[in-house]
mmCIF file of C-alpha atoms and ligand atoms in Angstrom:
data_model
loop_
_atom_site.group_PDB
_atom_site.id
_atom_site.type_symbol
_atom_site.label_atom_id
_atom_site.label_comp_id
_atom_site.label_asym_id
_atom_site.label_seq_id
_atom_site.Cartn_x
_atom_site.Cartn_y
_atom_site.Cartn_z
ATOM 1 C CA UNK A 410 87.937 67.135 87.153
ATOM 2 C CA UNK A 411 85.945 68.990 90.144
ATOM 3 C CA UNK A 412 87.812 70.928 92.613
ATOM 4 C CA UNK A 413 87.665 69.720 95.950
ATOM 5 C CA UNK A 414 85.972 72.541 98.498
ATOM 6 C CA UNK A 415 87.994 74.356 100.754
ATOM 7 C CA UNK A 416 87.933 74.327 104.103
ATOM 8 C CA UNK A 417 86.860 77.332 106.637
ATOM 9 C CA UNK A 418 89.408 77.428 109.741
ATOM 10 C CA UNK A 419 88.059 79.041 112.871
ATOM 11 C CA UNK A 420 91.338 80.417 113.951
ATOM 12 C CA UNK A 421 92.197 81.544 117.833
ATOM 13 C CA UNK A 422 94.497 84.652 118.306
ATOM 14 C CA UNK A 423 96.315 85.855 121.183
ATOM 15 C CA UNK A 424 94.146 87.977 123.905
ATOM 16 C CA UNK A 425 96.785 89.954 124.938
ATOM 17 C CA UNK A 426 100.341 88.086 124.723
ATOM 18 C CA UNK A 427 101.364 87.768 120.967
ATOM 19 C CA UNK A 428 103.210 84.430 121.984
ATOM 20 C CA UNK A 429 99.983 82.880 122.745
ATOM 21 C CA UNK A 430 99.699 82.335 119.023
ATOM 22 C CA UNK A 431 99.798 79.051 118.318
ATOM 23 C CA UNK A 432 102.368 76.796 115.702
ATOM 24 C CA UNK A 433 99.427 75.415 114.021
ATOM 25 C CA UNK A 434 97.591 78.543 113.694
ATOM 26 C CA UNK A 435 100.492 80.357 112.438
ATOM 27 C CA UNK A 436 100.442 77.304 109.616
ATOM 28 C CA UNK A 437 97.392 77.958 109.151
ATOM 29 C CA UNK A 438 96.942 81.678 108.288
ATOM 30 C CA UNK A 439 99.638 81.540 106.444
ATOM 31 C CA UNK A 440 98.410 78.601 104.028
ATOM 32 C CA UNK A 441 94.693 80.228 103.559
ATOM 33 C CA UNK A 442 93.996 81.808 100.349
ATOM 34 C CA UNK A 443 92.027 84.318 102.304
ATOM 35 C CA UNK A 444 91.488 85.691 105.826
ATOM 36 C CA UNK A 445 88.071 86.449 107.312
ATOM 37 C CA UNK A 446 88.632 89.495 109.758
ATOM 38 C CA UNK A 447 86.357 91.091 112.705
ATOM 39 C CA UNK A 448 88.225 94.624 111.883
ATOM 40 C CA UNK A 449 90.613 95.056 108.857
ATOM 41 C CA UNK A 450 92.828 97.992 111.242
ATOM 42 C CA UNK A 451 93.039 95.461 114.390
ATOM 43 C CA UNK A 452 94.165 92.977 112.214
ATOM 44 C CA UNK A 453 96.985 94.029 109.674
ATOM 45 C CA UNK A 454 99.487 94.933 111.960
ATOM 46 C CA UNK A 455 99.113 92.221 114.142
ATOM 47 C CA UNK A 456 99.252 89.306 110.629
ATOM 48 C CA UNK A 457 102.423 91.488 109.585
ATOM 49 C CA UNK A 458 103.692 90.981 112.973
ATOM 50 C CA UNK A 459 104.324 87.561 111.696
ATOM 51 C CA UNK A 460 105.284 88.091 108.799
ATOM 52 C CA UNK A 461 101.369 86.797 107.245
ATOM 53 C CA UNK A 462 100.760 88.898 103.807
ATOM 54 C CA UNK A 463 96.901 87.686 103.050
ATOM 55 C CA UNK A 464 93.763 88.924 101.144
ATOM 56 C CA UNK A 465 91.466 90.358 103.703
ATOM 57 C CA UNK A 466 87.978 90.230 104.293
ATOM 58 C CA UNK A 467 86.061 91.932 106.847
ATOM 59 C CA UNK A 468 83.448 90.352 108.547
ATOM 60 C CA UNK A 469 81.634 91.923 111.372
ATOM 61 C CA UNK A 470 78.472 92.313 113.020
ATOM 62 C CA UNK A 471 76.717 94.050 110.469
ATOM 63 C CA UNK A 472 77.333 92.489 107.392
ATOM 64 C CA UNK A 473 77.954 88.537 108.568
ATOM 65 C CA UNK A 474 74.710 87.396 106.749
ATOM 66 C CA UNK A 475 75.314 89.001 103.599
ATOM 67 C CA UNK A 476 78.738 87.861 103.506
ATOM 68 C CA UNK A 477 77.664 84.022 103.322
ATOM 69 C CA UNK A 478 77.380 83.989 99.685
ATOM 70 C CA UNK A 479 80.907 85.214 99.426
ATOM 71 C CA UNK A 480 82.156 82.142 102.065
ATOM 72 C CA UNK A 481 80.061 79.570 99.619
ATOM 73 C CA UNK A 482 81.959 81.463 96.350
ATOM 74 C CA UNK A 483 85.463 80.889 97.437
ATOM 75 C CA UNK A 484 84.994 77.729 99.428
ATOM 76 C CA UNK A 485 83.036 76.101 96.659
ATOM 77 C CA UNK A 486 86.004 77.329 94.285
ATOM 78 C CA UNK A 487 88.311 75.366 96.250
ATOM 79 C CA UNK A 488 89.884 78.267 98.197
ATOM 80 C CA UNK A 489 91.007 77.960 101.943
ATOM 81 C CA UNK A 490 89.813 80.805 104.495
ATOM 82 C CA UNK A 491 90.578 81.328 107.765
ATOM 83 C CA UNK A 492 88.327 83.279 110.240
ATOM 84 C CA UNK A 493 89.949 85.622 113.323
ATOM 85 C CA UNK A 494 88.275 88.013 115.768
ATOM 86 C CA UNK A 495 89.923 90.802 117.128
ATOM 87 C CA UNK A 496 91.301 88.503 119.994
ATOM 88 C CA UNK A 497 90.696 85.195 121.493
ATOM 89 C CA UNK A 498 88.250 82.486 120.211
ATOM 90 C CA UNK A 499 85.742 83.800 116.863
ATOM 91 C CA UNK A 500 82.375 83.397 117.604
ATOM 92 C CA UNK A 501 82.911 83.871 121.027
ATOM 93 C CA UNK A 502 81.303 86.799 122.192
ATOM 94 C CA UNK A 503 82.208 87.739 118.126
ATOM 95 C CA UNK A 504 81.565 87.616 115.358
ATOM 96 C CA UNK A 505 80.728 84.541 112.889
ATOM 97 C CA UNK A 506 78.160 82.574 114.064
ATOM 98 C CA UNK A 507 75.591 83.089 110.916
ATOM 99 C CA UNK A 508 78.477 81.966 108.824
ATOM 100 C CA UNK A 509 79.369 78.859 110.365
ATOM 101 C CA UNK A 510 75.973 77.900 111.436
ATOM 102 C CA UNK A 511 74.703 78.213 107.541
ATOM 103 C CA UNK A 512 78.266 76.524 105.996
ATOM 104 C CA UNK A 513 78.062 73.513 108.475
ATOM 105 C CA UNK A 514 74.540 73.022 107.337
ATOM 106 C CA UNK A 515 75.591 72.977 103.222
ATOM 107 C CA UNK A 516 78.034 70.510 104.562
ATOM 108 C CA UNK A 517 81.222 72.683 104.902
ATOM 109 C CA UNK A 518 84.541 71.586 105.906
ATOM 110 C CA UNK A 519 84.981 73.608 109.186
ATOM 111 C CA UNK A 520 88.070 72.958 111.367
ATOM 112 C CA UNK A 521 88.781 75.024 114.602
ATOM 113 C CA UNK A 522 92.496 76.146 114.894
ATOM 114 C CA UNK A 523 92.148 76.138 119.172
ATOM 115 C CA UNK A 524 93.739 78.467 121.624
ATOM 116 C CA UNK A 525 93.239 81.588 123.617
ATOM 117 C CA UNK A 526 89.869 82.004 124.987
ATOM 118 C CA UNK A 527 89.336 84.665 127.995
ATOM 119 C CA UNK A 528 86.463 83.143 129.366
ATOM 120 C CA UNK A 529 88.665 79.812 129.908
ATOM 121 C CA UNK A 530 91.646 81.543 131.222
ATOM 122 C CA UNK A 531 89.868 83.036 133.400
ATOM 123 C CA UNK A 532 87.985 80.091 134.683
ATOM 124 C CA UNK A 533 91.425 77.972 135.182
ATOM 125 C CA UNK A 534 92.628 80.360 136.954
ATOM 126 C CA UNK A 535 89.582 81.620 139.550
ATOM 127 C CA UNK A 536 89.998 78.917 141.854
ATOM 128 C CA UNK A 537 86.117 78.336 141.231
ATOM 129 C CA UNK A 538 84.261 75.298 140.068
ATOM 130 C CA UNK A 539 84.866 74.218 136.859
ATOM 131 C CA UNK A 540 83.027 71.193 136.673
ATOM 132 C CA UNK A 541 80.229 72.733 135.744
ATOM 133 C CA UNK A 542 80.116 76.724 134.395
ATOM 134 C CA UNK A 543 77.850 78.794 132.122
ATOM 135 C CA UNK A 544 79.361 81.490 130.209
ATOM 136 C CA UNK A 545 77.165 84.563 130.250
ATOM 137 C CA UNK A 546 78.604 86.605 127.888
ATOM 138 C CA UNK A 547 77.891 90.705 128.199
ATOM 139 C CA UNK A 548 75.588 91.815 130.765
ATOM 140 C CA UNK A 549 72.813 93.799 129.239
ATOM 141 C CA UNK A 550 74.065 97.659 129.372
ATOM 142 C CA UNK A 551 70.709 99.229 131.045
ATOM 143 C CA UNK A 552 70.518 98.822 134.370
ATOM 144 C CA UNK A 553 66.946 97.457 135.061
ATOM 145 C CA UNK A 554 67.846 94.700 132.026
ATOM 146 C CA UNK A 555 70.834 94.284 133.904
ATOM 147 C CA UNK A 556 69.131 94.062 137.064
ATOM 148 C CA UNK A 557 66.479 91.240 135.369
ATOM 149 C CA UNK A 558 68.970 89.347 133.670
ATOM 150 C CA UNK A 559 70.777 88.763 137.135
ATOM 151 C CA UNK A 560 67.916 87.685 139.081
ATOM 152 C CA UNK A 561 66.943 85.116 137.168
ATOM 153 C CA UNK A 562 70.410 83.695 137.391
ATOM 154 C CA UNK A 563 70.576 84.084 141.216
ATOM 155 C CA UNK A 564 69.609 80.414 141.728
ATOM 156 C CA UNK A 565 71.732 79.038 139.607
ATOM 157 C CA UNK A 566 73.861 76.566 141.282
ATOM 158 C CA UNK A 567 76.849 76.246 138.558
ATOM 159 C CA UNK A 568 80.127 78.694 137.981
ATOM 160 C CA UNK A 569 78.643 81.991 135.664
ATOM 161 C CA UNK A 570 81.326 83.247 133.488
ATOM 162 C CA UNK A 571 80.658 87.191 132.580
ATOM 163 C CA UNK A 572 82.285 89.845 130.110
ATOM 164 C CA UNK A 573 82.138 93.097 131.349
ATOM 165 C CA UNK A 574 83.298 96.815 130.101
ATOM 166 C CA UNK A 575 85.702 98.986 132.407
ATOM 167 C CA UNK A 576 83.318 101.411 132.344
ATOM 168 C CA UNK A 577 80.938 99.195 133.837
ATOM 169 C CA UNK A 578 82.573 97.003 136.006
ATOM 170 C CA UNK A 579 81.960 99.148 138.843
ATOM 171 C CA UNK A 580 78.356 98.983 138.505
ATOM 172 C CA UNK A 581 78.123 95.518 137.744
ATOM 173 C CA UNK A 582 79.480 94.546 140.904
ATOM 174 C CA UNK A 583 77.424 96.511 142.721
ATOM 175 C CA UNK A 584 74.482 94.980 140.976
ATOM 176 C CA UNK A 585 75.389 91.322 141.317
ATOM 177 C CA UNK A 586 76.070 92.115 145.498
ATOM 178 C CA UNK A 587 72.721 93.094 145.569
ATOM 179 C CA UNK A 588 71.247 90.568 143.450
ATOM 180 C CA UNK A 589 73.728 87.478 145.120
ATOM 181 C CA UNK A 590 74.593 88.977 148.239
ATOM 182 C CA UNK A 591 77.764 90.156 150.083
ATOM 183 C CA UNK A 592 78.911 86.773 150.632
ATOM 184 C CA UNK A 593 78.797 85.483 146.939
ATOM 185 C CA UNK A 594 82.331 84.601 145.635
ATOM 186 C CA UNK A 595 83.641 85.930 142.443
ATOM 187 C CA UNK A 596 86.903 86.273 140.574
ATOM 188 C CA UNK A 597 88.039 89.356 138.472
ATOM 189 C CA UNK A 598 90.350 88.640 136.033
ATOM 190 C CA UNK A 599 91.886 91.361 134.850
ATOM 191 C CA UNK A 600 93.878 92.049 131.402
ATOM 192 C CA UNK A 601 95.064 88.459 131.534
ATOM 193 C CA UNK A 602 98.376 87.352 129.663
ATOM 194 C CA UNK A 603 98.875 91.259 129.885
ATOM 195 C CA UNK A 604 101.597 93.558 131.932
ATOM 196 C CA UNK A 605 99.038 94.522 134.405
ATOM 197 C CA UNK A 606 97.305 90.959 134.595
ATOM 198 C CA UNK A 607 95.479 90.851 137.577
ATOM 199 C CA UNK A 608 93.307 88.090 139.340
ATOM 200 C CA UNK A 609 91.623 88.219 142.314
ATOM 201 C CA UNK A 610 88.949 85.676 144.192
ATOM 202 C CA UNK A 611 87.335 86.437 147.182
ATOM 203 C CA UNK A 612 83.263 87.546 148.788
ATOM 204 C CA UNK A 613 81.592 90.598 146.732
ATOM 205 C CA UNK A 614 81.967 91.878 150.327
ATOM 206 C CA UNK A 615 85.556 92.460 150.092
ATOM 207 C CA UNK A 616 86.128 92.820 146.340
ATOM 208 C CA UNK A 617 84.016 95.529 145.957
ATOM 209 C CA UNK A 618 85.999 97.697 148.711
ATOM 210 C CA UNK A 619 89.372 96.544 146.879
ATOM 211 C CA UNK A 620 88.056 97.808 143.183
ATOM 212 C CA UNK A 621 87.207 100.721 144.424
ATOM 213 C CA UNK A 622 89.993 101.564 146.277
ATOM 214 C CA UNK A 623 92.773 101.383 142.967
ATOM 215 C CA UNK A 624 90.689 103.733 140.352
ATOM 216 C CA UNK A 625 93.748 101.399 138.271
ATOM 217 C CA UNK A 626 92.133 98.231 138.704
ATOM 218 C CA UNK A 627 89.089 99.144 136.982
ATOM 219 C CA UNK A 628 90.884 99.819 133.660
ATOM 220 C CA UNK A 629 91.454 97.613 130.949
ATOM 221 C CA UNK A 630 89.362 94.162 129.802
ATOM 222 C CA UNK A 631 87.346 92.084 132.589
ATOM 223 C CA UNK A 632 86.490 88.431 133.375
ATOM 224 C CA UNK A 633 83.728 88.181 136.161
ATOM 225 C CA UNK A 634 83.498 84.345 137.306
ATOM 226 C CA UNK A 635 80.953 84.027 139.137
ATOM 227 C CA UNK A 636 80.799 80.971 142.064
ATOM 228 C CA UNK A 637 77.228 79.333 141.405
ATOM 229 C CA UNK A 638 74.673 79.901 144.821
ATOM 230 C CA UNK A 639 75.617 77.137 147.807
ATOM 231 C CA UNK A 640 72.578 74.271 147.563
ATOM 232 C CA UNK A 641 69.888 75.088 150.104
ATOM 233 C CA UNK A 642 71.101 72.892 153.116
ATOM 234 C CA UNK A 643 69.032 70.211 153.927
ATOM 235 C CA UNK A 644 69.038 70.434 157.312
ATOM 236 C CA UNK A 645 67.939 73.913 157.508
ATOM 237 C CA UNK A 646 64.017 75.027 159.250
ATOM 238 C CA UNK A 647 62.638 77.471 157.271
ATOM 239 C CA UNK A 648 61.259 80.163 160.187
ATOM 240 C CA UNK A 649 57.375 78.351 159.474
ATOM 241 C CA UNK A 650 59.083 75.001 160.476
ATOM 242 C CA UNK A 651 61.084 76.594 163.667
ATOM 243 C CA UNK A 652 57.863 78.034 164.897
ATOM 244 C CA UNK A 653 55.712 74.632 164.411
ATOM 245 C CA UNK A 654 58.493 72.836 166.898
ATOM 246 C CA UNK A 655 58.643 76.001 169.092
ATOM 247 C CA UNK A 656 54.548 75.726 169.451
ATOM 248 C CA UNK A 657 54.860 72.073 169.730
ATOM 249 C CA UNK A 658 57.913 72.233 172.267
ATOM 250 C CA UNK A 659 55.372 74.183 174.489
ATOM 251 C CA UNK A 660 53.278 71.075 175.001
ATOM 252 C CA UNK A 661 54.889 67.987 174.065
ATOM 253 C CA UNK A 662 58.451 66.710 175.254
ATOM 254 C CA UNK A 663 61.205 67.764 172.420
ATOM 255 C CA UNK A 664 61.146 64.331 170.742
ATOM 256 C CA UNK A 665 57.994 63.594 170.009
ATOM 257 C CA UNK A 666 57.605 67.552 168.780
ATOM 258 C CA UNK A 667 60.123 66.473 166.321
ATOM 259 C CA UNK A 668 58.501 63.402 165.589
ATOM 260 C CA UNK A 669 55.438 65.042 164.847
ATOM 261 C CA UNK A 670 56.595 67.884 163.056
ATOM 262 C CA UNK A 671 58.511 65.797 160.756
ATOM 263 C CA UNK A 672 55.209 64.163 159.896
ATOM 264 C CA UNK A 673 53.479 67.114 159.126
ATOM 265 C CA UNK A 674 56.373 68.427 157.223
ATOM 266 C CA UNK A 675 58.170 65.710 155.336
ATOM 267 C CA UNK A 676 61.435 66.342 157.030
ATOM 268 C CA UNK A 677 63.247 64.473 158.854
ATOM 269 C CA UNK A 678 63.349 63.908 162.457
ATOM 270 C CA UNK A 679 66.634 64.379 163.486
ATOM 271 C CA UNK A 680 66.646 67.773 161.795
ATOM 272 C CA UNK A 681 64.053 69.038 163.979
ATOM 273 C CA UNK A 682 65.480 67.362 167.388
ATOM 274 C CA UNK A 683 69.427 68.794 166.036
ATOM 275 C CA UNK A 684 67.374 72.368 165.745
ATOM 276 C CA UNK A 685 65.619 71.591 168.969
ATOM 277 C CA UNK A 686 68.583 70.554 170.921
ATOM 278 C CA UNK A 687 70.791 73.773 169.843
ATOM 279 C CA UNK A 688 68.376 76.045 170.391
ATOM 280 C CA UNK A 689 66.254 74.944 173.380
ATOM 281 C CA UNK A 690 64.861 78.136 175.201
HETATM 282 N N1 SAM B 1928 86.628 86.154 121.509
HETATM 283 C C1 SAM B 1928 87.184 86.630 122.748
HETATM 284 C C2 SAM B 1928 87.562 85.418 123.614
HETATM 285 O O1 SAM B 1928 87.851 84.357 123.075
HETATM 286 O O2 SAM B 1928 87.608 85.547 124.839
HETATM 287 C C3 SAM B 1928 86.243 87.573 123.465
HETATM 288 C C4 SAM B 1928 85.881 88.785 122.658
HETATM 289 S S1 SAM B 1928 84.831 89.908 123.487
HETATM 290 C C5 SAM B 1928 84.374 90.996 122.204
HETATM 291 C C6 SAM B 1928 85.956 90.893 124.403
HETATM 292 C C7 SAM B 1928 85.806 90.696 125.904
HETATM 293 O O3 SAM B 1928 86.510 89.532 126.305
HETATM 294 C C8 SAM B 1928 86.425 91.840 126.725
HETATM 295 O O4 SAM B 1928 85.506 92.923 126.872
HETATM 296 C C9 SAM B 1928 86.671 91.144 128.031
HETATM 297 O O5 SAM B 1928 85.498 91.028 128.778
HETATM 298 C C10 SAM B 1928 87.116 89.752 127.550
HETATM 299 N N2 SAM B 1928 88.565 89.734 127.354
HETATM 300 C C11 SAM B 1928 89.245 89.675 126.189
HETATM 301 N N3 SAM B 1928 90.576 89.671 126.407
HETATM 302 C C12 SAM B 1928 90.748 89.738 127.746
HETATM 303 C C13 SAM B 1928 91.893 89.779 128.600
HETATM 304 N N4 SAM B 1928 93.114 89.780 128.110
HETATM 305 N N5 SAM B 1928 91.691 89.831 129.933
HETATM 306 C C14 SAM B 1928 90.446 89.847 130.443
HETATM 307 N N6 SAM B 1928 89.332 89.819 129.677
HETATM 308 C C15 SAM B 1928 89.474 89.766 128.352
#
């Protein structure tokens, strides 16, 4: 008789509220035969909190793709596991990609155990697109990589979903109104499901005042949602195309100026007699 393989559950924890644990993963940690940690000390309390007694293992940055081996071991042995972070979704900005990348290619049972995610609650809650998003993860910590990293998002027209430090928040603000401009719209979202939970939406131009005002609002864990840059209007001249009709005006009545400078252009017509009508000298 061969034992059938166990299965690896990716397990979401609370982010701040213990209540956010789910029924099912509840169940589930407390049916494993073992429990895959991010940090052995973050973790005990909070499993004896309800009432789970479990082998641990710890899993973390350093030693993920060593540990495989020991995943294959126990799972091919018909054992159970179940893999947590320190909070919120594993993998996540956590831990435990390598592992489930290499057991889903030997053809592992993996099932996710769903629930609190920061970068989601955040999002629901920003009042920001959600159609489409990116999530960023952690800016780069120097501030030139920073500074790189965030211009080459600046055209990007969907939500951006950041992490950020306390210790950093301050800066990264002041980076991304540089970078996206006073008028840019973001949401900080503040030790969410916490006692100090916080969330506010509104232009860098007058969140950046606010943080800085409340040393207290720049303590504890961040969300920055980020509102993707507005689509180049379509009926905007760029200052070349104003000064073509403004040369053109000079000699020719306005509508056939526009006419011809939508020719020579590719734009339309109307967009050059609308900027020729509301701004005629
Ligand atoms: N796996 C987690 C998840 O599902 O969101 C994220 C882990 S990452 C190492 C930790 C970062 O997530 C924090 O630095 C902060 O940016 C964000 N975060 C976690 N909990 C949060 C909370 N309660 N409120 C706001 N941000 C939080």
């Amino acid at each position: 008789m061969t034992i059938p393989f166990g299965t690896l559950y990716i397990v979401a924890t609370p982010i701040g509220h213990l209540n956010d644990i789910s029924v099912r993963a509840l169940e589930t940690l407390k049916s494993v035969d073992h429990i895959a940690v991010e940090d052995t000390r973050h973790s005990a309390p909070l499993l004896k909190q309800f009432g789970i007694h479990k082998p641990l293992k710890a899993i973390h940055d350093h030693n993920e793709r060593h540990s495989v081996d020991w995943f294959i071991k126990e799972l091919s042995a018909g054992k159970s596991i179940a893999l947590i972070s320190d909070a919120g979704t594993p993998l996540i900005a956590d831990p435990g990609y390598h592992i489930v990348s290499a057991l889903q290619s030997l053809g592992f049972r993996i099932s996710p155990i769903p629930g609190a995610c920061a970068l989601i609650a955040a999002l629901s809650a920003s009042g920001l697109a959600t159609d489409h998003f990116c999530f960023e993860g952690f800016l780069a910590a120097k501030t030139s990589a920073r500074f790189t990293q965030l211009t080459a998002r600046s055209h990007e027209p969907y939500t951006m979903v950041f992490y950020e430090a306390p210790h950093r928040i301050v800066e990264t603000l002041d980076a991304m109104q540089q970078v996206f401009g006073l008028e840019r719209i973001v949401c900080i979202a503040r030790e969410l499901t916490k006692t100090f939970e916080t969330i506010k939406t509104g232009p860098l131009s007058a969140i950046i005042p606010w943080l800085n005002a409340d040393s207290n609002q720049q303590r504890g864990e961040f969300v920055i949602v980020v509102a993707g840059a507005p689509a180049p209007d379509k009926h905007d001249l760029s200052l070349d195309e104003q000064r073509l009709l403004t040369l053109l005006r000079r000699k020719i009545p306005l509508k056939a100026a526009s006419q011809l400078a939508a020719e020579y252009t590719g734009k339309s017509k109307n967009t050059f007699y609308d900027f020729g009508i509301t701004h005629d000298e």
